[in-house]
Amino acid sequence: MRLTTTTTMMTVSSLTSRANRAISLWPLAFALAMLIVLYIVPLLNGRTPTLFSTYNALQSFAGLSLVALAIGLTMIIGEFDLSVLGTYALGGMIAVKLGGENPLVGALAAMVFCGVFGALQGFVIARFAVNSMAVTLAGYLVTLGATGTIGDDRSQPYANFDLTAFLNLPIAGIFSVRSGIAILVIIVISVLFLATPLGRDMRATGGGRRASRTAGVRVNPIVIGTFAISGTLAALGGTLQSYGVATATSNPGLSPLIFAVTAALLGGIALTGGRGTPVGIAAGALGLSFLSQMFTDMASPQFVSSLVRGSLLVIVTVFATPVIIRYIRRLREGSGRARSVDSRSHR
């Protein structure tokens, strides 16, 4: 009897582990599927796909993936940073205004300022236990207002065309310096998240603050640091975008925020916090960039793109809920037990 119980527990543990791996592999599968769609759908409609489509998709990915990573990291700790849209715009504007002579100075100024702003938001949220939605909504309004003030409420051109050309220089036909920088940043963040206690502590913080403190996790520094990183990443994304198109916009609209939230959810981030990785977020952003480029290549109406992405987001959000995940695991556990009983009956 004890042996049977042990075997059953091992089977359940194995099934749970496989379910977790399936969830974590979903974003990578989504990105690969969207890459295939990018090339297959135009062929079905008599169009010839080229590597330039992948290049364009990665150009969009360069800036927006960092915004997705910014908001996704705050979602992992159970918060939500609405201000990424403002720091994305503000970072680009600061970089253009201060980076005319030295682009690196402009980029560093943008990241430092927005990083400090993010840390201040994190401090308020952690110290006073204020809802992050309210704080970061105010942060969004402040940063957007600051962007309009600095830019005189209009787009500002960037005169360093040599840098713009350099950032957009094709590499191997599909990459560019701009997308390479974004990929490098994502790799660094992913290594820190997966190879150090940082990722474990962030997921623990999102899973439950009281239990995390009991386990020795320094919750407040994690929250403050995550919001500081969020502001820094969003500013870098805005900087790459502004330098890349030689223009800083005072109001980017809601598109970057919608892209970022969608990419984070497609990348396996739970709305309840405590689950997800930077790799998953990047894969979600990559897949979404491929999908958006496919609609661009097909000259599809905007409502078609919105309908497909919205439907996809609803499906993923529903299937990623704890209720559905537990239901799928119960089905797998039941199937596993049935196979185990069947194999014993044949011995």
GROMACS .gro file of C-alpha atoms in nm:
model
  347
    1MET     CA    1   0.000   0.000   0.000
    2ARG     CA    2   0.282   0.239   0.091
    3LEU     CA    3   0.458   0.156  -0.238
    4THR     CA    4   0.140   0.227  -0.434
    5THR     CA    5   0.092   0.561  -0.259
    6THR     CA    6   0.453   0.660  -0.325
    7THR     CA    7   0.419   0.564  -0.692
    8THR     CA    8   0.099   0.767  -0.724
    9MET     CA    9   0.263   1.072  -0.564
   10MET     CA   10   0.560   1.044  -0.798
   11THR     CA   11   0.325   1.016  -1.097
   12VAL     CA   12   0.128   1.325  -0.990
   13SER     CA   13   0.452   1.520  -0.932
   14SER     CA   14   0.578   1.418  -1.275
   15LEU     CA   15   0.253   1.526  -1.441
   16THR     CA   16   0.256   1.858  -1.259
   17SER     CA   17   0.614   1.919  -1.366
   18ARG     CA   18   0.524   1.841  -1.725
   19ALA     CA   19   0.225   2.077  -1.707
   20ASN     CA   20   0.450   2.355  -1.580
   21ARG     CA   21   0.697   2.290  -1.861
   22ALA     CA   22   0.415   2.298  -2.115
   23ILE     CA   23   0.304   2.637  -1.983
   24SER     CA   24   0.659   2.772  -1.995
   25LEU     CA   25   0.715   2.641  -2.349
   26TRP     CA   26   0.395   2.798  -2.479
   27PRO     CA   27   0.546   3.146  -2.549
   28LEU     CA   28   0.831   2.992  -2.752
   29ALA     CA   29   0.583   2.782  -2.948
   30PHE     CA   30   0.372   3.093  -3.009
   31ALA     CA   31   0.670   3.290  -3.140
   32LEU     CA   32   0.767   3.006  -3.375
   33ALA     CA   33   0.408   2.968  -3.496
   34MET     CA   34   0.381   3.340  -3.571
   35LEU     CA   35   0.709   3.330  -3.765
   36ILE     CA   36   0.564   3.052  -3.979
   37VAL     CA   37   0.242   3.249  -4.023
   38LEU     CA   38   0.444   3.553  -4.133
   39TYR     CA   39   0.572   3.357  -4.434
   40ILE     CA   40   0.285   3.115  -4.504
   41VAL     CA   41  -0.014   3.351  -4.511
   42PRO     CA   42   0.131   3.585  -4.780
   43LEU     CA   43   0.208   3.277  -4.997
   44LEU     CA   44  -0.153   3.164  -4.970
   45ASN     CA   45  -0.259   3.507  -5.097
   46GLY     CA   46  -0.019   3.516  -5.391
   47ARG     CA   47   0.241   3.737  -5.226
   48THR     CA   48   0.610   3.660  -5.202
   49PRO     CA   49   0.749   3.693  -4.846
   50THR     CA   50   1.102   3.823  -4.799
   51LEU     CA   51   1.354   3.850  -4.517
   52PHE     CA   52   1.271   4.219  -4.504
   53SER     CA   53   0.945   4.127  -4.329
   54THR     CA   54   1.142   3.964  -4.047
   55TYR     CA   55   1.375   4.264  -4.035
   56ASN     CA   56   1.079   4.502  -3.998
   57ALA     CA   57   0.923   4.283  -3.730
   58LEU     CA   58   1.246   4.287  -3.531
   59GLN     CA   59   1.272   4.664  -3.570
   60SER     CA   60   0.934   4.697  -3.402
   61PHE     CA   61   1.038   4.435  -3.146
   62ALA     CA   62   1.348   4.639  -3.053
   63GLY     CA   63   1.168   4.912  -2.864
   64LEU     CA   64   0.836   4.752  -2.771
   65SER     CA   65   0.986   4.432  -2.630
   66LEU     CA   66   1.163   4.637  -2.363
   67VAL     CA   67   0.833   4.802  -2.268
   68ALA     CA   68   0.675   4.455  -2.248
   69LEU     CA   69   0.964   4.336  -2.033
   70ALA     CA   70   0.923   4.641  -1.809
   71ILE     CA   71   0.554   4.587  -1.740
   72GLY     CA   72   0.593   4.207  -1.731
   73LEU     CA   73   0.848   4.220  -1.450
   74THR     CA   74   0.612   4.428  -1.237
   75MET     CA   75   0.333   4.179  -1.310
   76ILE     CA   76   0.553   3.894  -1.185
   77ILE     CA   77   0.575   4.062  -0.842
   78GLY     CA   78   0.198   4.107  -0.841
   79GLU     CA   79   0.190   4.474  -0.943
   80PHE     CA   80   0.109   4.665  -1.262
   81ASP     CA   81   0.311   4.958  -1.397
   82LEU     CA   82   0.087   5.178  -1.613
   83SER     CA   83   0.356   5.446  -1.617
   84VAL     CA   84   0.569   5.251  -1.867
   85LEU     CA   85   0.384   5.431  -2.145
   86GLY     CA   86   0.487   5.766  -1.999
   87THR     CA   87   0.849   5.668  -1.929
   88TYR     CA   88   0.870   5.521  -2.281
   89ALA     CA   89   0.775   5.860  -2.427
   90LEU     CA   90   0.973   6.063  -2.173
   91GLY     CA   91   1.287   5.853  -2.219
   92GLY     CA   92   1.278   5.907  -2.593
   93MET     CA   93   1.224   6.280  -2.557
   94ILE     CA   94   1.506   6.325  -2.303
   95ALA     CA   95   1.742   6.123  -2.521
   96VAL     CA   96   1.667   6.334  -2.829
   97LYS     CA   97   1.694   6.662  -2.642
   98LEU     CA   98   2.021   6.581  -2.462
   99GLY     CA   99   2.178   6.338  -2.709
  100GLY     CA  100   2.238   6.563  -3.006
  101GLU     CA  101   2.613   6.588  -2.955
  102ASN     CA  102   2.660   6.266  -2.761
  103PRO     CA  103   2.387   6.000  -2.804
  104LEU     CA  104   2.521   5.795  -2.514
  105VAL     CA  105   2.478   6.089  -2.276
  106GLY     CA  106   2.119   6.132  -2.389
  107ALA     CA  107   2.043   5.762  -2.348
  108LEU     CA  108   2.201   5.743  -2.002
  109ALA     CA  109   2.020   6.057  -1.887
  110ALA     CA  110   1.689   5.912  -2.004
  111MET     CA  111   1.743   5.578  -1.831
  112VAL     CA  112   1.871   5.729  -1.505
  113PHE     CA  113   1.588   5.982  -1.478
  114CYS     CA  114   1.314   5.729  -1.558
  115GLY     CA  115   1.480   5.466  -1.339
  116VAL     CA  116   1.479   5.703  -1.042
  117PHE     CA  117   1.118   5.794  -1.116
  118GLY     CA  118   1.026   5.426  -1.121
  119ALA     CA  119   1.207   5.370  -0.792
  120LEU     CA  120   1.009   5.654  -0.631
  121GLN     CA  121   0.686   5.493  -0.743
  122GLY     CA  122   0.804   5.159  -0.607
  123PHE     CA  123   0.892   5.321  -0.274
  124VAL     CA  124   0.543   5.469  -0.237
  125ILE     CA  125   0.381   5.138  -0.330
  126ALA     CA  126   0.600   4.932  -0.094
  127ARG     CA  127   0.624   5.170   0.200
  128PHE     CA  128   0.259   5.276   0.218
  129ALA     CA  129   0.099   4.961   0.070
  130VAL     CA  130  -0.075   5.171  -0.196
  131ASN     CA  131  -0.237   5.007  -0.497
  132SER     CA  132   0.011   5.017  -0.786
  133MET     CA  133  -0.259   5.093  -1.044
  134ALA     CA  134  -0.341   5.424  -0.877
  135VAL     CA  135   0.022   5.524  -0.823
  136THR     CA  136   0.140   5.434  -1.172
  137LEU     CA  137  -0.163   5.592  -1.338
  138ALA     CA  138  -0.058   5.915  -1.169
  139GLY     CA  139   0.298   5.843  -1.280
  140TYR     CA  140   0.180   5.799  -1.638
  141LEU     CA  141   0.003   6.136  -1.632
  142VAL     CA  142   0.306   6.308  -1.478
  143THR     CA  143   0.557   6.163  -1.723
  144LEU     CA  144   0.333   6.225  -2.022
  145GLY     CA  145   0.288   6.585  -1.908
  146ALA     CA  146   0.663   6.622  -1.863
  147THR     CA  147   0.719   6.481  -2.213
  148GLY     CA  148   0.479   6.733  -2.362
  149THR     CA  149   0.644   7.016  -2.168
  150ILE     CA  150   0.996   6.923  -2.278
  151GLY     CA  151   0.888   6.866  -2.637
  152ASP     CA  152   0.659   7.171  -2.657
  153ASP     CA  153   0.367   6.928  -2.705
  154ARG     CA  154   0.485   6.814  -3.049
  155SER     CA  155   0.723   6.570  -3.210
  156GLN     CA  156   1.090   6.666  -3.194
  157PRO     CA  157   1.333   6.573  -3.473
  158TYR     CA  158   1.670   6.415  -3.404
  159ALA     CA  159   1.944   6.555  -3.625
  160ASN     CA  160   2.208   6.284  -3.576
  161PHE     CA  161   2.122   6.092  -3.893
  162ASP     CA  162   2.451   5.902  -3.883
  163LEU     CA  163   2.345   5.736  -3.558
  164THR     CA  164   2.000   5.663  -3.698
  165ALA     CA  165   2.153   5.495  -4.001
  166PHE     CA  166   2.391   5.298  -3.779
  167LEU     CA  167   2.112   5.171  -3.553
  168ASN     CA  168   1.911   5.056  -3.854
  169LEU     CA  169   2.206   4.893  -4.029
  170PRO     CA  170   2.097   4.541  -4.138
  171ILE     CA  171   2.288   4.248  -3.990
  172ALA     CA  172   2.250   3.909  -4.158
  173GLY     CA  173   1.948   4.043  -4.343
  174ILE     CA  174   1.706   4.029  -4.050
  175PHE     CA  175   1.874   4.192  -3.749
  176SER     CA  176   1.994   4.547  -3.691
  177VAL     CA  177   2.206   4.720  -3.430
  178ARG     CA  178   1.884   4.843  -3.271
  179SER     CA  179   1.728   4.497  -3.239
  180GLY     CA  180   2.066   4.356  -3.133
  181ILE     CA  181   2.082   4.598  -2.839
  182ALA     CA  182   1.732   4.496  -2.730
  183ILE     CA  183   1.815   4.126  -2.755
  184LEU     CA  184   2.136   4.176  -2.556
  185VAL     CA  185   1.946   4.358  -2.279
  186ILE     CA  186   1.685   4.081  -2.269
  187ILE     CA  187   1.959   3.818  -2.240
  188VAL     CA  188   2.123   4.004  -1.950
  189ILE     CA  189   1.792   4.044  -1.764
  190SER     CA  190   1.707   3.678  -1.828
  191VAL     CA  191   2.040   3.555  -1.692
  192LEU     CA  192   2.001   3.765  -1.377
  193PHE     CA  193   1.646   3.640  -1.334
  194LEU     CA  194   1.717   3.271  -1.391
  195ALA     CA  195   2.072   3.228  -1.256
  196THR     CA  196   2.048   3.433  -0.936
  197PRO     CA  197   1.806   3.441  -0.640
  198LEU     CA  198   1.646   3.751  -0.792
  199GLY     CA  199   1.396   3.557  -1.004
  200ARG     CA  200   1.301   3.330  -0.715
  201ASP     CA  201   1.245   3.628  -0.483
  202MET     CA  202   1.041   3.816  -0.744
  203ARG     CA  203   0.812   3.518  -0.802
  204ALA     CA  204   0.782   3.466  -0.427
  205THR     CA  205   0.686   3.832  -0.382
  206GLY     CA  206   0.416   3.798  -0.646
  207GLY     CA  207   0.292   3.474  -0.493
  208GLY     CA  208   0.231   3.624  -0.148
  209ARG     CA  209   0.387   3.911   0.044
  210ARG     CA  210   0.332   3.779   0.395
  211ALA     CA  211   0.465   3.432   0.318
  212SER     CA  212   0.762   3.585   0.136
  213ARG     CA  213   0.857   3.798   0.436
  214THR     CA  214   0.826   3.494   0.660
  215ALA     CA  215   1.062   3.307   0.427
  216GLY     CA  216   1.318   3.588   0.452
  217VAL     CA  217   1.253   3.764   0.120
  218ARG     CA  218   1.320   4.139   0.136
  219VAL     CA  219   0.991   4.234  -0.026
  220ASN     CA  220   1.020   4.614  -0.018
  221PRO     CA  221   1.361   4.627  -0.192
  222ILE     CA  222   1.231   4.381  -0.452
  223VAL     CA  223   0.929   4.602  -0.526
  224ILE     CA  224   1.135   4.923  -0.539
  225GLY     CA  225   1.405   4.764  -0.753
  226THR     CA  226   1.156   4.611  -0.995
  227PHE     CA  227   0.987   4.945  -1.056
  228ALA     CA  228   1.328   5.110  -1.102
  229ILE     CA  229   1.418   4.848  -1.364
  230SER     CA  230   1.078   4.894  -1.525
  231GLY     CA  231   1.132   5.267  -1.569
  232THR     CA  232   1.485   5.212  -1.700
  233LEU     CA  233   1.379   4.950  -1.955
  234ALA     CA  234   1.086   5.157  -2.081
  235ALA     CA  235   1.313   5.460  -2.121
  236LEU     CA  236   1.567   5.252  -2.315
  237GLY     CA  237   1.288   5.126  -2.540
  238GLY     CA  238   1.176   5.483  -2.606
  239THR     CA  239   1.535   5.590  -2.668
  240LEU     CA  240   1.594   5.316  -2.926
  241GLN     CA  241   1.268   5.404  -3.097
  242SER     CA  242   1.338   5.779  -3.106
  243TYR     CA  243   1.698   5.738  -3.220
  244GLY     CA  244   1.591   5.476  -3.473
  245VAL     CA  245   1.329   5.691  -3.646
  246ALA     CA  246   1.508   6.023  -3.577
  247THR     CA  247   1.200   6.160  -3.400
  248ALA     CA  248   1.070   6.178  -3.044
  249THR     CA  249   0.695   6.196  -3.005
  250SER     CA  250   0.519   6.379  -2.724
  251ASN     CA  251   0.229   6.135  -2.713
  252PRO     CA  252   0.279   5.780  -2.842
  253GLY     CA  253  -0.086   5.688  -2.790
  254LEU     CA  254  -0.195   5.367  -2.621
  255SER     CA  255  -0.046   5.125  -2.877
  256PRO     CA  256   0.283   5.060  -2.690
  257LEU     CA  257   0.097   4.985  -2.367
  258ILE     CA  258  -0.152   4.753  -2.540
  259PHE     CA  259   0.135   4.572  -2.712
  260ALA     CA  260   0.329   4.539  -2.386
  261VAL     CA  261   0.039   4.399  -2.182
  262THR     CA  262  -0.061   4.160  -2.461
  263ALA     CA  263   0.297   4.039  -2.505
  264ALA     CA  264   0.338   3.984  -2.130
  265LEU     CA  265   0.021   3.777  -2.107
  266LEU     CA  266   0.105   3.581  -2.422
  267GLY     CA  267   0.448   3.529  -2.266
  268GLY     CA  268   0.306   3.335  -1.973
  269ILE     CA  269   0.278   3.611  -1.711
  270ALA     CA  270  -0.004   3.551  -1.465
  271LEU     CA  271  -0.239   3.837  -1.379
  272THR     CA  272  -0.222   3.721  -1.018
  273GLY     CA  273   0.158   3.742  -1.012
  274GLY     CA  274   0.419   3.487  -0.910
  275ARG     CA  275   0.466   3.327  -1.251
  276GLY     CA  276   0.660   3.399  -1.569
  277THR     CA  277   1.011   3.473  -1.694
  278PRO     CA  278   1.180   3.742  -1.908
  279VAL     CA  279   1.236   3.478  -2.178
  280GLY     CA  280   0.863   3.416  -2.195
  281ILE     CA  281   0.788   3.788  -2.215
  282ALA     CA  282   1.041   3.832  -2.496
  283ALA     CA  283   0.894   3.535  -2.683
  284GLY     CA  284   0.545   3.681  -2.648
  285ALA     CA  285   0.668   4.015  -2.780
  286LEU     CA  286   0.850   3.845  -3.068
  287GLY     CA  287   0.543   3.645  -3.170
  288LEU     CA  288   0.323   3.952  -3.150
  289SER     CA  289   0.572   4.148  -3.364
  290PHE     CA  290   0.562   3.875  -3.630
  291LEU     CA  291   0.182   3.874  -3.623
  292SER     CA  292   0.163   4.254  -3.655
  293GLN     CA  293   0.409   4.249  -3.945
  294MET     CA  294   0.200   3.987  -4.122
  295PHE     CA  295  -0.103   4.216  -4.107
  296THR     CA  296   0.112   4.503  -4.237
  297ASP     CA  297   0.240   4.294  -4.528
  298MET     CA  298  -0.115   4.192  -4.614
  299ALA     CA  299  -0.234   4.555  -4.591
  300SER     CA  300  -0.511   4.434  -4.360
  301PRO     CA  301  -0.752   4.686  -4.209
  302GLN     CA  302  -0.678   4.791  -3.855
  303PHE     CA  303  -1.001   4.636  -3.724
  304VAL     CA  304  -0.893   4.292  -3.851
  305SER     CA  305  -0.563   4.316  -3.667
  306SER     CA  306  -0.735   4.432  -3.349
  307LEU     CA  307  -0.997   4.156  -3.373
  308VAL     CA  308  -0.741   3.877  -3.414
  309ARG     CA  309  -0.507   4.002  -3.141
  310GLY     CA  310  -0.794   4.067  -2.903
  311SER     CA  311  -0.939   3.719  -2.959
  312LEU     CA  312  -0.599   3.561  -2.911
  313LEU     CA  313  -0.548   3.753  -2.588
  314VAL     CA  314  -0.887   3.646  -2.450
  315ILE     CA  315  -0.815   3.280  -2.529
  316VAL     CA  316  -0.471   3.288  -2.367
  317THR     CA  317  -0.597   3.479  -2.063
  318VAL     CA  318  -0.880   3.232  -2.004
  319PHE     CA  319  -0.660   2.923  -2.043
  320ALA     CA  320  -0.394   3.073  -1.816
  321THR     CA  321  -0.632   3.120  -1.522
  322PRO     CA  322  -0.566   2.906  -1.212
  323VAL     CA  323  -0.906   2.735  -1.250
  324ILE     CA  324  -0.835   2.614  -1.603
  325ILE     CA  325  -0.478   2.513  -1.518
  326ARG     CA  326  -0.599   2.308  -1.221
  327TYR     CA  327  -0.868   2.148  -1.440
  328ILE     CA  328  -0.613   2.049  -1.708
  329ARG     CA  329  -0.381   1.909  -1.442
  330ARG     CA  330  -0.665   1.703  -1.292
  331LEU     CA  331  -0.741   1.561  -1.635
  332ARG     CA  332  -0.375   1.471  -1.686
  333GLU     CA  333  -0.348   1.324  -1.338
  334GLY     CA  334  -0.658   1.112  -1.398
  335SER     CA  335  -0.519   0.995  -1.732
  336GLY     CA  336  -0.186   0.918  -1.566
  337ARG     CA  337  -0.350   0.714  -1.291
  338ALA     CA  338  -0.553   0.522  -1.548
  339ARG     CA  339  -0.237   0.436  -1.744
  340SER     CA  340  -0.060   0.336  -1.421
  341VAL     CA  341  -0.344   0.103  -1.318
  342ASP     CA  342  -0.360  -0.040  -1.668
  343SER     CA  343   0.013  -0.111  -1.676
  344ARG     CA  344  -0.001  -0.285  -1.335
  345SER     CA  345  -0.294  -0.501  -1.447
  346HIS     CA  346  -0.089  -0.629  -1.741
  347ARG     CA  347   0.206  -0.736  -1.523
   0.00000   0.00000   0.00000
